[in-house]
Coordinates of C-alpha atoms and ligand atoms in Angstrom, one line a residue:
M1 CA 15.0 24.5 -8.5
Q2 CA 17.9 22.2 -7.7
K3 CA 18.7 19.8 -10.4
I4 CA 18.5 16.6 -8.5
R5 CA 16.9 13.3 -9.4
N6 CA 16.6 10.6 -6.7
I7 CA 15.9 7.2 -8.1
A8 CA 15.7 3.8 -6.4
I9 CA 16.8 0.8 -8.4
I10 CA 15.0 -2.5 -8.2
A11 CA 16.3 -5.7 -9.8
H12 CA 16.2 -9.4 -9.3
V13 CA 19.6 -10.8 -8.4
D14 CA 21.7 -11.4 -11.5
H15 CA 19.6 -9.2 -13.8
G16 CA 22.5 -6.9 -14.1
K17 CA 22.2 -4.1 -11.5
T18 CA 25.9 -4.0 -10.5
T19 CA 27.0 -4.0 -14.2
L20 CA 24.6 -1.2 -15.1
V21 CA 25.5 1.0 -12.1
D22 CA 29.2 0.4 -12.9
K23 CA 28.6 1.5 -16.5
I24 CA 26.7 4.6 -15.3
L25 CA 29.6 5.5 -13.0
H26 CA 32.0 5.1 -15.9
A27 CA 29.9 7.1 -18.3
C28 CA 29.8 9.9 -15.9
S29 CA 33.5 9.3 -15.3
I30 CA 33.6 9.6 -11.6
F31 CA 36.2 6.9 -11.1
R32 CA 39.4 8.3 -10.0
D33 CA 42.6 6.5 -11.1
N34 CA 43.0 4.6 -7.9
E35 CA 39.5 3.3 -7.8
Q36 CA 38.9 -0.2 -8.9
T37 CA 35.9 -1.1 -11.0
G38 CA 34.4 -4.5 -11.1
E39 CA 32.1 -6.3 -8.6
L40 CA 32.4 -3.6 -6.0
I41 CA 29.7 -1.1 -5.4
L42 CA 26.3 -2.2 -4.5
D43 CA 26.9 -5.8 -3.4
N44 CA 29.3 -5.5 -0.5
N45 CA 27.0 -5.4 2.5
D46 CA 28.3 -8.6 4.1
L47 CA 30.6 -6.8 6.4
E48 CA 27.9 -4.6 7.8
R49 CA 25.7 -7.6 8.2
E50 CA 28.4 -9.3 10.2
R51 CA 28.5 -6.4 12.5
G52 CA 24.8 -6.8 13.1
I53 CA 23.7 -3.6 11.6
T54 CA 20.6 -3.9 9.5
I55 CA 21.8 -2.2 6.5
V56 CA 21.0 -0.6 4.1
S57 CA 21.4 0.5 0.7
K58 CA 24.4 1.8 -0.9
N59 CA 23.9 5.2 -2.4
V60 CA 25.9 6.2 -5.4
S61 CA 25.6 9.6 -7.1
V62 CA 26.6 10.9 -10.5
Q63 CA 26.6 14.2 -12.2
Y64 CA 25.0 14.0 -15.7
K65 CA 25.1 17.2 -17.7
D66 CA 23.9 19.7 -15.1
V67 CA 21.8 17.2 -13.1
K68 CA 22.8 15.3 -10.0
I69 CA 21.4 11.8 -10.0
N70 CA 21.3 9.9 -6.7
I71 CA 20.9 6.2 -7.2
I72 CA 19.5 4.4 -4.2
D73 CA 19.9 0.7 -4.0
T74 CA 17.0 -1.4 -2.7
P75 CA 17.1 -4.8 -1.2
G76 CA 15.9 -6.9 -4.0
H77 CA 13.8 -9.2 -1.9
A78 CA 10.8 -9.2 0.2
D79 CA 12.5 -10.2 3.4
F80 CA 13.2 -6.6 4.6
G81 CA 9.6 -5.3 4.8
G82 CA 10.1 -2.0 6.6
E83 CA 13.5 -1.4 5.1
V84 CA 12.2 -1.4 1.6
E85 CA 9.7 1.3 2.4
R86 CA 12.2 3.5 4.2
V87 CA 14.7 3.3 1.4
L88 CA 12.0 4.0 -1.3
K89 CA 11.0 7.1 0.6
M90 CA 14.3 8.8 -0.4
A91 CA 13.3 8.5 -4.1
D92 CA 11.0 10.3 -6.5
G93 CA 11.3 7.6 -9.2
V94 CA 12.3 4.0 -9.6
L95 CA 14.2 2.0 -12.2
L96 CA 12.9 -1.5 -12.6
L97 CA 15.7 -3.5 -14.2
C98 CA 14.8 -6.7 -15.8
D99 CA 16.5 -9.5 -17.7
A100 CA 15.1 -9.5 -21.3
F101 CA 14.8 -13.2 -21.2
E102 CA 13.6 -13.9 -17.7
G103 CA 11.4 -10.9 -17.3
A104 CA 10.2 -9.6 -13.9
M105 CA 10.6 -12.2 -11.2
P106 CA 8.0 -12.8 -8.4
Q107 CA 10.6 -11.9 -5.8
T108 CA 10.7 -8.2 -7.0
R109 CA 6.9 -7.9 -7.0
F110 CA 6.8 -6.8 -3.4
V111 CA 9.3 -4.0 -3.8
T112 CA 7.7 -2.9 -7.1
Q113 CA 4.3 -2.8 -5.4
K114 CA 5.7 -0.6 -2.6
A115 CA 7.3 1.7 -5.1
L116 CA 4.1 2.1 -7.1
A117 CA 2.0 2.6 -4.0
L118 CA 4.3 5.4 -2.8
G119 CA 3.6 7.1 -6.2
L120 CA 7.1 6.8 -7.6
K121 CA 7.4 7.3 -11.3
P122 CA 8.8 4.1 -12.9
I123 CA 11.2 3.6 -15.7
V124 CA 11.6 0.1 -17.0
V125 CA 15.0 -1.1 -18.2
V126 CA 15.0 -4.3 -20.2
N127 CA 18.6 -5.4 -19.9
K128 CA 20.5 -8.2 -21.6
V129 CA 19.0 -7.7 -25.1
D130 CA 22.2 -9.0 -26.5
K131 CA 21.3 -12.5 -25.3
E132 CA 20.2 -15.0 -27.8
N133 CA 16.5 -15.9 -27.5
C134 CA 15.8 -12.8 -25.5
R135 CA 12.2 -11.6 -25.7
P136 CA 12.2 -7.9 -24.9
E137 CA 8.7 -7.2 -26.2
E138 CA 7.1 -9.9 -24.2
V139 CA 9.0 -8.7 -21.1
Y140 CA 7.7 -5.2 -21.7
E141 CA 4.1 -6.6 -22.0
Q142 CA 4.6 -8.7 -18.9
I143 CA 5.8 -5.7 -16.9
F144 CA 2.9 -3.6 -18.1
E145 CA 0.5 -6.3 -16.9
L146 CA 2.4 -6.5 -13.6
F147 CA 2.0 -2.8 -13.0
F148 CA -1.6 -2.9 -14.0
N149 CA -2.2 -5.7 -11.5
L150 CA -0.4 -3.8 -8.9
E151 CA -2.8 -0.9 -9.4
A152 CA -0.4 1.5 -11.0
T153 CA -1.8 4.9 -11.8
E154 CA -2.4 5.9 -15.5
D155 CA 0.7 8.0 -15.3
Q156 CA 2.8 5.1 -13.9
L157 CA 1.4 2.8 -16.6
D158 CA 2.7 5.3 -19.2
F159 CA 6.2 4.4 -18.1
P160 CA 9.2 4.9 -20.5
V161 CA 11.1 1.7 -21.3
I162 CA 14.7 1.6 -22.2
Y163 CA 16.3 -1.5 -23.7
G164 CA 20.0 -2.4 -23.8
S165 CA 22.9 -4.4 -22.7
S166 CA 24.7 -3.3 -19.5
K167 CA 27.4 -5.8 -20.3
Q168 CA 28.1 -4.2 -23.7
G169 CA 27.6 -0.8 -22.3
W170 CA 24.6 0.6 -24.3
M171 CA 21.0 1.6 -23.8
S172 CA 18.5 2.6 -26.4
T173 CA 14.8 3.4 -26.8
D174 CA 14.7 0.6 -29.4
W175 CA 16.3 -2.8 -28.7
K176 CA 16.9 -3.3 -32.4
V177 CA 18.9 -0.1 -32.6
P178 CA 21.9 -0.5 -30.4
T179 CA 23.8 2.6 -29.4
T180 CA 27.4 3.1 -28.1
D181 CA 26.6 4.4 -24.6
I182 CA 24.1 4.3 -21.8
F183 CA 23.0 8.0 -22.1
A184 CA 19.5 7.1 -23.4
L185 CA 18.8 5.8 -19.9
L186 CA 20.2 8.9 -18.2
D187 CA 18.2 11.1 -20.6
A188 CA 15.1 9.2 -19.7
V189 CA 15.8 9.7 -16.0
V190 CA 16.3 13.4 -16.4
A191 CA 13.2 13.8 -18.6
N192 CA 10.8 11.5 -16.7
I193 CA 11.7 11.4 -13.0
P194 CA 10.3 14.5 -11.2
P195 CA 13.1 16.8 -9.9
A196 CA 13.5 16.7 -6.2
P197 CA 11.4 19.5 -4.8
T198 CA 12.8 22.2 -2.6
N199 CA 10.8 22.7 0.6
D200 CA 11.4 25.9 2.4
G201 CA 11.2 26.2 6.2
T202 CA 13.0 24.8 9.2
L203 CA 15.0 21.7 9.0
Q204 CA 13.4 18.3 8.7
M205 CA 15.3 15.2 7.7
Q206 CA 14.2 11.6 8.4
I207 CA 17.0 9.1 9.0
T208 CA 16.3 6.3 6.6
S209 CA 19.4 4.3 6.7
L210 CA 22.8 4.2 8.4
D211 CA 26.4 3.7 7.7
Y212 CA 29.3 2.9 10.0
S213 CA 32.8 4.1 10.2
S214 CA 35.4 2.9 12.7
F215 CA 36.5 6.5 13.1
V216 CA 33.3 8.3 13.7
G217 CA 30.9 5.5 14.5
R218 CA 27.3 5.5 13.3
I219 CA 26.4 7.8 10.5
A220 CA 22.8 8.9 9.8
I221 CA 21.7 8.8 6.2
G222 CA 18.5 10.4 4.8
R223 CA 17.0 12.9 2.5
V224 CA 16.6 16.4 3.7
H225 CA 12.9 17.0 3.5
R226 CA 12.6 20.6 4.4
G227 CA 15.0 23.5 4.9
A228 CA 18.7 22.8 5.0
I229 CA 21.2 21.1 7.3
K230 CA 24.5 22.7 8.1
E231 CA 27.8 21.7 9.6
N232 CA 28.0 22.5 13.4
Q233 CA 24.3 23.2 13.4
P234 CA 22.6 22.6 16.8
V235 CA 19.6 20.3 16.0
T236 CA 16.9 18.4 17.8
L237 CA 16.7 14.6 17.3
I238 CA 13.1 13.5 17.6
K239 CA 12.9 9.8 18.4
R240 CA 10.2 7.7 16.9
D241 CA 8.3 7.8 20.2
G242 CA 8.4 11.6 20.2
K243 CA 11.2 11.9 22.8
I244 CA 13.5 14.8 22.1
V245 CA 17.3 14.9 22.3
K246 CA 19.3 18.1 21.7
T247 CA 22.4 17.5 19.7
R248 CA 24.6 19.0 17.1
V249 CA 25.7 18.1 13.5
K250 CA 29.5 17.5 13.5
E251 CA 30.2 16.6 9.9
L252 CA 28.1 16.5 6.8
Y253 CA 28.6 14.6 3.6
T254 CA 26.8 14.2 0.3
F255 CA 27.2 11.3 -2.1
E256 CA 29.5 11.5 -5.0
G257 CA 30.4 8.5 -7.2
L258 CA 31.0 5.6 -4.9
G259 CA 31.9 7.7 -2.0
K260 CA 31.0 10.7 0.1
I261 CA 32.4 14.2 0.0
R262 CA 32.4 16.6 2.9
T263 CA 30.3 19.6 2.7
T264 CA 29.0 22.5 4.9
E265 CA 25.4 22.6 3.9
V266 CA 22.8 20.3 2.3
K267 CA 19.5 21.7 1.1
S268 CA 16.1 19.9 0.9
G269 CA 15.9 17.3 -1.9
D270 CA 19.4 16.0 -1.6
I271 CA 20.5 12.9 0.3
C272 CA 23.2 13.2 2.9
A273 CA 25.1 11.5 5.6
V274 CA 25.4 13.2 9.1
V275 CA 28.0 12.5 11.7
G276 CA 27.7 13.5 15.3
I277 CA 24.0 12.6 16.0
D278 CA 24.2 10.4 19.1
G279 CA 21.7 7.7 19.8
F280 CA 19.7 7.9 16.7
D281 CA 17.6 5.1 15.2
I282 CA 16.2 4.6 11.8
G283 CA 13.0 6.5 11.4
D284 CA 14.0 9.4 13.8
T285 CA 13.7 12.9 12.5
I286 CA 16.5 15.5 12.7
A287 CA 14.8 18.8 13.1
D288 CA 15.2 22.4 14.0
F289 CA 16.8 23.1 17.4
E290 CA 14.2 25.7 18.6
A291 CA 11.0 24.5 17.0
P292 CA 11.4 20.8 16.1
E293 CA 8.7 19.2 14.0
Q294 CA 8.6 15.5 13.5
L295 CA 8.1 13.8 10.2
P296 CA 5.5 11.0 10.0
V297 CA 6.9 7.9 11.6
I298 CA 7.6 5.1 9.3
K299 CA 6.8 1.6 10.2
I300 CA 9.7 -0.6 10.9
D301 CA 8.9 -4.3 10.4
E302 CA 10.9 -7.1 11.7
P303 CA 12.5 -8.8 8.8
T304 CA 9.9 -11.1 7.5
M305 CA 9.9 -13.6 4.7
N306 CA 7.2 -13.3 2.1
M307 CA 7.0 -16.3 -0.1
L308 CA 5.2 -16.4 -3.3
F309 CA 3.8 -19.6 -4.6
T310 CA 3.2 -19.3 -8.3
I311 CA 2.9 -21.6 -11.2
N312 CA 6.1 -22.5 -12.9
N313 CA 5.9 -20.6 -16.2
S314 CA 9.6 -20.8 -16.8
P315 CA 10.4 -21.5 -20.5
F316 CA 12.5 -24.4 -19.2
F317 CA 9.7 -26.0 -17.3
G318 CA 9.4 -29.6 -18.1
K319 CA 12.6 -29.7 -20.1
Ligands
GDP401 P1 23.2 -8.1 -10.2 O1 23.1 -9.3 -9.3 O2 21.8 -7.7 -10.6 O3 24.0 -7.0 -9.6 O4 23.9 -8.6 -11.6 P2 25.3 -8.4 -12.1 O5 25.5 -7.0 -12.7 O6 26.3 -8.9 -11.2 O7 25.2 -9.4 -13.4 C1 25.0 -10.7 -13.3 C2 25.5 -11.5 -14.5 O8 24.9 -11.0 -15.7 C3 27.0 -11.2 -14.7 O9 27.6 -12.3 -15.1 C4 27.0 -10.1 -15.8 O10 28.2 -10.1 -16.6 C5 25.8 -10.5 -16.6 N1 25.2 -9.4 -17.3 C6 24.9 -8.2 -16.8 N2 24.4 -7.4 -17.8 C7 24.3 -8.2 -18.9 C8 23.9 -7.9 -20.2 O11 23.4 -6.8 -20.6 N3 24.0 -9.0 -21.1 C9 24.5 -10.2 -20.8 N4 24.6 -11.1 -21.7 N5 24.9 -10.4 -19.5 C10 24.9 -9.4 -18.6

């Protein structure tokens, strides 16, 4: 069994996702000396948007003890219907990160619902417990109720909850007992998120997002579902409509820290980036050269805007 955990992270804007991921990267000390920390990481999609590519999540990956944890960013909001589902398909578990004062926001309901419906195991992170007037217990109750209303399974309702302050760099199973590091969260991930299964057989990988490099052009990103993918391997690209294109893998990368490292083989369960596949689209399957088998096609919605009209239950309402 490979020791891999693939987790998606869901957070309302400003609830502390960037800060937390930054702290995780630090704790697993992946930063090389020349790399800057700070805003960076998950928030810099603007460039890609400008180029008109519908991106996409940034993957980061850390090694914790003997486990590789792939952290998959999700678009926090409901205006990327199909994208959310695709991205979540790379994960076996989900971290719902919430501000200990504001609680879960209606905007993250859609993504949370999708994650639960896909059967992902949730871990709740109640962040910012250093804030005055925070109400971590109420937030926990609120999230329990939310999951219940979203028809979470019993196992999903039995979610672990971790409290802490990303800003101060600690996570704990008890918000009244601060620690000095964020390892309680990583331990919870390793203990509770199912390991990525290894599926034997011929290659199957669904392209769930893409990256772009001015040197090599478009890069296909996805999770290897079955078998293994290798550098220079002749493969079949199965388009969403079933059309078949014979092609070849040129270069192969896995995620490490904030970047990617070149490799020669990626086995099922891990997430990788593939260079050399011409003419791919999101949702296509990269499969065996001789006996290609398509993975179920995922629905690609046009970006839509889902608005939720709810009562104003903000503690500031009326003030
Ligand atoms: P993101 O939009 O979810 O990526 O949120 P950021 O990580 O950018 O954080 C938003 C703001 O909340 C920043 O000003 C952070 O410094 C602050 N913040 C993040 N985590 C904490 C925390 O645990 N406690 C407090 N007090 N502030 C935090």
